[in-house]
Short mmCIF file of C-alpha atoms in Angstrom, two decimals:
data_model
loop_
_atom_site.label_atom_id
_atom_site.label_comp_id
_atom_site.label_asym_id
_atom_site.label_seq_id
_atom_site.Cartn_x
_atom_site.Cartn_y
_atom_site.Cartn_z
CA UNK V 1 -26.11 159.71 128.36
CA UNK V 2 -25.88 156.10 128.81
CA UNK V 3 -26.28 156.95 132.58
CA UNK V 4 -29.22 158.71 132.30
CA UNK V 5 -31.20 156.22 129.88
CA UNK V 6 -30.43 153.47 132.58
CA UNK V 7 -31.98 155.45 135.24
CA UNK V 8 -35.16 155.82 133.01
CA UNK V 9 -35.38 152.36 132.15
CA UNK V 10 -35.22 151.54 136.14
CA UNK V 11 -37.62 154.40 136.81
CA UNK V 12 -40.15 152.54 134.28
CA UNK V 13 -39.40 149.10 136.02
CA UNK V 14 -40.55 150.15 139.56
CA UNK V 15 -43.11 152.02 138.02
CA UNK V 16 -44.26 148.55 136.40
CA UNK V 17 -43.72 146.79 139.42
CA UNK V 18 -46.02 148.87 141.45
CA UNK V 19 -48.77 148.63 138.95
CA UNK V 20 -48.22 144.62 138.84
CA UNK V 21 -48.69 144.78 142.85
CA UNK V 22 -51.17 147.00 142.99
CA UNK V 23 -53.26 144.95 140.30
CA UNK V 24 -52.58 141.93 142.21
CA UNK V 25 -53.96 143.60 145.49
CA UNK V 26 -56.99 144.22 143.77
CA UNK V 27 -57.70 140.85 142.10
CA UNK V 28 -57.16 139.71 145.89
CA UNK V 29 -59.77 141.66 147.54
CA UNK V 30 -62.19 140.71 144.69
CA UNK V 31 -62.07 137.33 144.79
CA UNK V 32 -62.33 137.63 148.50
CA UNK V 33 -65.24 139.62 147.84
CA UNK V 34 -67.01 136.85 145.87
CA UNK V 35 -66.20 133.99 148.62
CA UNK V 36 -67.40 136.09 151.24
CA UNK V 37 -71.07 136.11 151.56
CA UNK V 38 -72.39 139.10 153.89
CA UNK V 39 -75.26 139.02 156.13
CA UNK V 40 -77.63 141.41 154.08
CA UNK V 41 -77.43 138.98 151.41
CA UNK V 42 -78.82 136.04 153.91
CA UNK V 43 -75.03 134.36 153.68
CA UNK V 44 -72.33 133.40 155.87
CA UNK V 45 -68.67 134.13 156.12
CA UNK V 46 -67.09 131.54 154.48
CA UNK V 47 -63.29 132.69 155.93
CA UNK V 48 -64.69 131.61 159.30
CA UNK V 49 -65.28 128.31 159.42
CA UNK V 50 -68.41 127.15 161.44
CA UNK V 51 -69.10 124.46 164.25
CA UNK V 52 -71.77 121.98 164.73
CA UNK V 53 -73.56 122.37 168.40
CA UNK V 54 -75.81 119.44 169.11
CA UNK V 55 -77.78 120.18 172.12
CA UNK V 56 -79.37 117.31 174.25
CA UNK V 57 -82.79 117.94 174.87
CA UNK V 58 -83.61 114.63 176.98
CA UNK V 59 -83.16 114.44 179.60
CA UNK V 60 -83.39 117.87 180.56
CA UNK V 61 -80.61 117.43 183.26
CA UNK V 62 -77.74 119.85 184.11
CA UNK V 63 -75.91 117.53 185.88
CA UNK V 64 -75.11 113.78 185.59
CA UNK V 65 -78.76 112.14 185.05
CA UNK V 66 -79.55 109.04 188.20
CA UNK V 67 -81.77 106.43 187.87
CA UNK V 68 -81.85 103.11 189.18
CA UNK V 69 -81.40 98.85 187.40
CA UNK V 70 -84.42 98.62 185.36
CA UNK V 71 -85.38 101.62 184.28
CA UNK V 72 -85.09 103.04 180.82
CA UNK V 73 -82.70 105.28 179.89
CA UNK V 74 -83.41 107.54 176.77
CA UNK V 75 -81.36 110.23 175.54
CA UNK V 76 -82.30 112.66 172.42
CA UNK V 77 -80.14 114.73 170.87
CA UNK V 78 -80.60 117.54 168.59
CA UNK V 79 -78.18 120.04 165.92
CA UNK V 80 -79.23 122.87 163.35
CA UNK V 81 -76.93 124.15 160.75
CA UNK V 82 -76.79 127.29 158.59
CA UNK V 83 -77.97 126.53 155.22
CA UNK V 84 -77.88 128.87 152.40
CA UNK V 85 -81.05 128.05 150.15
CA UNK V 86 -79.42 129.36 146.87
CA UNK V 87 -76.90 127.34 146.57
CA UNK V 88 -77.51 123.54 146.34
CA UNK V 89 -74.00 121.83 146.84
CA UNK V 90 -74.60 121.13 151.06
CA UNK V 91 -73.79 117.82 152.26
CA UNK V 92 -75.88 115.59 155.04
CA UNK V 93 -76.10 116.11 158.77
CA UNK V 94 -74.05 112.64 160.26
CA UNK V 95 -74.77 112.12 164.03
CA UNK V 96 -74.12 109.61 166.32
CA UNK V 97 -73.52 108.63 170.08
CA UNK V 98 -70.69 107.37 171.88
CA UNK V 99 -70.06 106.11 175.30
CA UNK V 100 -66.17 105.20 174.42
CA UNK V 101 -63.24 107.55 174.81
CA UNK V 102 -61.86 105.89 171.83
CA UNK V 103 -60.78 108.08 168.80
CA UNK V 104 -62.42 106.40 165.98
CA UNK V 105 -65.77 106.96 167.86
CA UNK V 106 -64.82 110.62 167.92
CA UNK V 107 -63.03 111.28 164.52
CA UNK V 108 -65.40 112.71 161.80
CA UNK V 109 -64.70 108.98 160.14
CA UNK V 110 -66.67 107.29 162.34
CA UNK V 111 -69.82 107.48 160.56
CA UNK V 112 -68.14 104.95 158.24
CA UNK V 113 -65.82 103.19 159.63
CA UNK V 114 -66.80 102.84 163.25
CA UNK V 115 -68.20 99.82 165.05
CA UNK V 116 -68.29 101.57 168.29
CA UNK V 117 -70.71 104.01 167.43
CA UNK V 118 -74.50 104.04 168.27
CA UNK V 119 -77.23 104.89 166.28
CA UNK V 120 -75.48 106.78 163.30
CA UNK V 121 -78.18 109.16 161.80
CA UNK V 122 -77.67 111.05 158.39
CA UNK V 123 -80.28 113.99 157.03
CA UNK V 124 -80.65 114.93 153.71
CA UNK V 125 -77.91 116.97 152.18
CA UNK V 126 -80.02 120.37 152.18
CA UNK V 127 -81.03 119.72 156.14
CA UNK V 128 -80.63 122.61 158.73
CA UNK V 129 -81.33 120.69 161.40
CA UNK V 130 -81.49 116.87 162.29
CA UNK V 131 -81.72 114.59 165.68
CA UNK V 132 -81.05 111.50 166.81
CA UNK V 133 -82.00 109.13 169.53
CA UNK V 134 -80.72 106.09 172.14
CA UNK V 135 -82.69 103.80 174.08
CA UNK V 136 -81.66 101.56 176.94
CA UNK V 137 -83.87 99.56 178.36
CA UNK V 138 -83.59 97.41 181.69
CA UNK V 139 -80.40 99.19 182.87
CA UNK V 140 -78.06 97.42 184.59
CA UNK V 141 -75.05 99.30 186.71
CA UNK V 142 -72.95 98.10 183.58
CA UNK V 143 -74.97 101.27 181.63
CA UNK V 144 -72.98 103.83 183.85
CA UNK V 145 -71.18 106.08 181.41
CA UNK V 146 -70.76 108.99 179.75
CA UNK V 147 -72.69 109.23 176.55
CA UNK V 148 -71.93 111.80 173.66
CA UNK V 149 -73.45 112.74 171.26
CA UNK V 150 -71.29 113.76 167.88
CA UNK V 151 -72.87 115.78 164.99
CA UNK V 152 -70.57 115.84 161.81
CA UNK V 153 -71.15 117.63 158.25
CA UNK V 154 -68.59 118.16 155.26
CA UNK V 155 -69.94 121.06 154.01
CA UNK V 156 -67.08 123.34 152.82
CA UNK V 157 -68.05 126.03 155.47
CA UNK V 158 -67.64 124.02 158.48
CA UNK V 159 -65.17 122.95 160.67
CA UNK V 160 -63.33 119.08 159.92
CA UNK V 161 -63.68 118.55 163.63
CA UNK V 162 -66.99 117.20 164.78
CA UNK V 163 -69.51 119.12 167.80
CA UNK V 164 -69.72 117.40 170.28
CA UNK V 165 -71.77 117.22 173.75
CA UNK V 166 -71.91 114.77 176.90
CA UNK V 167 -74.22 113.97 179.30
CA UNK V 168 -73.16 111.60 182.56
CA UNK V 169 -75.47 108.93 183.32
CA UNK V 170 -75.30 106.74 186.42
CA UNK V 171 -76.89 103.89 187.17
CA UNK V 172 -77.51 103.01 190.98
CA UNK V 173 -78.95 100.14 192.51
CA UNK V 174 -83.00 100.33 194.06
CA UNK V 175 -82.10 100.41 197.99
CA UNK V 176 -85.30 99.92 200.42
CA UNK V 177 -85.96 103.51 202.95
CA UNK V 178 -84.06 102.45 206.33
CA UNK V 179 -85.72 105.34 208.83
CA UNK V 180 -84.48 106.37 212.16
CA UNK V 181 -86.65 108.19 214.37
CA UNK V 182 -86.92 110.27 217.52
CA UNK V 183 -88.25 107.76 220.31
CA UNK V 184 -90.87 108.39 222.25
CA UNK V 185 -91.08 111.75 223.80
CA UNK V 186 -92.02 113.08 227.07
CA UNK V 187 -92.85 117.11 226.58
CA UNK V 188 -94.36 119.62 229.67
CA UNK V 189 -97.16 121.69 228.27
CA UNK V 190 -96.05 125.14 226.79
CA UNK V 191 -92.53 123.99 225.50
CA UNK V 192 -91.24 122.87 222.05
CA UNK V 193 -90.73 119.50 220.79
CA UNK V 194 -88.56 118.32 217.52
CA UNK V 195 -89.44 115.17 216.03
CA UNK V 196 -86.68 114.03 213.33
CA UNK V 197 -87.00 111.06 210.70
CA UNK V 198 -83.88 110.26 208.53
CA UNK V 199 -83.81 108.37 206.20
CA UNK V 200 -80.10 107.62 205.36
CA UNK V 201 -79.50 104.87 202.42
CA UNK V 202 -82.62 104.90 200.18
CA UNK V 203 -82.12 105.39 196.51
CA UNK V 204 -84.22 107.03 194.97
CA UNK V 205 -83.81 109.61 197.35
CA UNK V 206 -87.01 109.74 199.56
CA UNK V 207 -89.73 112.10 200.60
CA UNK V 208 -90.69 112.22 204.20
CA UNK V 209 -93.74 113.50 205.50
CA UNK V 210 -95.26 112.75 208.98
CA UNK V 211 -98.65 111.85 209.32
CA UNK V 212 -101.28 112.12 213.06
CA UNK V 213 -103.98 110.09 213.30
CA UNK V 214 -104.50 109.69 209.30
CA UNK V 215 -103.81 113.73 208.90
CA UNK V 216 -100.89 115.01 207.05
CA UNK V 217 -99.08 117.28 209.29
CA UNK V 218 -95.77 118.26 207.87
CA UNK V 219 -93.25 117.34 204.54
CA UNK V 220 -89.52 117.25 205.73
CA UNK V 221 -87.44 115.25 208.85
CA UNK V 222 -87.73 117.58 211.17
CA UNK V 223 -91.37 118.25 213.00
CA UNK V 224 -91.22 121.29 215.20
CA UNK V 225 -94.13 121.34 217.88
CA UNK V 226 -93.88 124.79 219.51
CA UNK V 227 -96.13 125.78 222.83
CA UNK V 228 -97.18 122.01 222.92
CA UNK V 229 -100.46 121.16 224.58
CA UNK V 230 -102.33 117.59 225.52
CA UNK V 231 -104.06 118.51 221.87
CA UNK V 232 -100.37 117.96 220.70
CA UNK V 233 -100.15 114.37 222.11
CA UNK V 234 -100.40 110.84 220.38
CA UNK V 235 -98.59 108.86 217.89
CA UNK V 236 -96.79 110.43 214.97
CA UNK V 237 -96.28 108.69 211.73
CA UNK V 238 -93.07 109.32 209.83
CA UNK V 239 -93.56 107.90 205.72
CA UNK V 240 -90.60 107.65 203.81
CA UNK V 241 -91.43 107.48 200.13
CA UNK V 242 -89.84 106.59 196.41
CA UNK V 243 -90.85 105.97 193.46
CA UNK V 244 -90.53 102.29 194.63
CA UNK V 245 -90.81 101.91 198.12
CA UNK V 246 -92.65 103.36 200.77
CA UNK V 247 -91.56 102.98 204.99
CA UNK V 248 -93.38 103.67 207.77
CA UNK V 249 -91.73 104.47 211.53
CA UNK V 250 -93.86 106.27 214.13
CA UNK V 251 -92.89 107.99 217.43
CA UNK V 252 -95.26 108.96 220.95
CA UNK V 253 -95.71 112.29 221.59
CA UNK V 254 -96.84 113.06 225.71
CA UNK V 255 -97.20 116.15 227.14
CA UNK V 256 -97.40 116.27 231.15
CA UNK V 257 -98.80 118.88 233.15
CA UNK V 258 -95.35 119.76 235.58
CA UNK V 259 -98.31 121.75 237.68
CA UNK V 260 -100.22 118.85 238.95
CA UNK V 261 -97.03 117.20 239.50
CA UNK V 262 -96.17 119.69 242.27
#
């Protein structure tokens, strides 16, 4: 008898066990239920944290961005954030730029305790999107770096780690167009005839275009001439040309007759 009342005592245990768990279970997925926010209702998941993606928008470069002493450089930077309207507890938009490896530049303290960063911006705290911006001007070779740009907010529903982007800049110094050209050329009538103009050290990189008698004739170093004629003959003007400089070289052109020669 004794036996049999401990078994039903035992019985009632698990039995109260499996309700506790099963309660439990259910209080779980409820108050997941309230923290998560689902897209029909215009919210975010909140299990997920979220990352900050600032975008540069000047320049708009894909690779490192060239220029030359004395220019100035100017970089923008831009980041939007999810912001849910109904509820009123976000926090600011912090961005700044680095050109420092350094951690403290890149920690999500830096906004307060850096002296390394540049141009710390902060939004208001219901922002969705916010910018910021860096000016250089008269460049010197001492400006080549990389620059990033760090975009930082404490919101609850983002990441502790700051986004982050980087653009190379490099600074090079103005070098004067040095051309080398074809020299004068001796062509029979009805062949072909390349004239080539290099230009092999000026910075900014230079256009070339050759030039007869005051016409434009051709953009690129290599002039092709096919089925030359005495029409063809003269001098030819190569013009190598930057945003700075501009070289001239020039190269004769004459065209014999081999038939009169006989």
């Amino acid at each position: 008898m004794h036996s049999v009342k401990t078994r039903e005592i035992y019985n009632e245990g698990m039995v109260s066990r499996y309700y506790i768990i099963c309660y439990a279970v259910m209080l779980l997925v409820v108050v997941s239920a309230k923290k998560i926010k689902t897209e029909e209702e215009g919210g975010y998941n909140t299990t997920d944290l979220l990352q900050l993606h600032p975008v540069i928008t000047s320049p708009a470069v894909s690779g490192p961005y060239e220029m030359v002493i004395g220019e100035t450089l100017h970089l923008s930077c831009n980041v939007n954030k999810k912001v849910d309207y109904n509820f009123q507890g976000h926090r600011p938009i912090f961005m700044w730029w680095c050109n420092s490896t350094a951690e403290p530049c890149h920690n999500s303290s830096a906004p307060l305790l850096c002296n390394i960063c540049i141009n710390v911006t902060k939004s208001g705290n219901e922002a969705n999107t916010s910018s910021t911006e860096l000016t250089i001007e008269h460049v010197t070779k001492a400006n080549t770096s990389t620059y990033t740009c760090i975009a930082f907010t404490d919101d609850d529903d983002y990441s502790a780690s700051p986004g982050n982007i980087s653009i190379q800049v490099i600074v090079h110094e103005k070098v004067k167009p040095k051309l080398t050209v074809t020299q004068s050329v001796i062509k029979t009538i009805g062949r072909f005839v390349e004239l080539v103009c290099i230009d092999s050290v000026g910075y900014p990189t230079t256009s070339i275009s050759w030039y007869k008698d005051s016409h434009f004739v051709h953009s690129g170093r290599l002039l092709r001439l096919d089925n030359v004629s005495h029409h063809d003959a003269g001098v030819y003007h190569c013009s190598a040309v930057n945003r700075f400089n501009r070289v001239n070289s020039s190269v004769i052109l004459k065209v014999q007759d081999d038939s009169k020669m006989k």
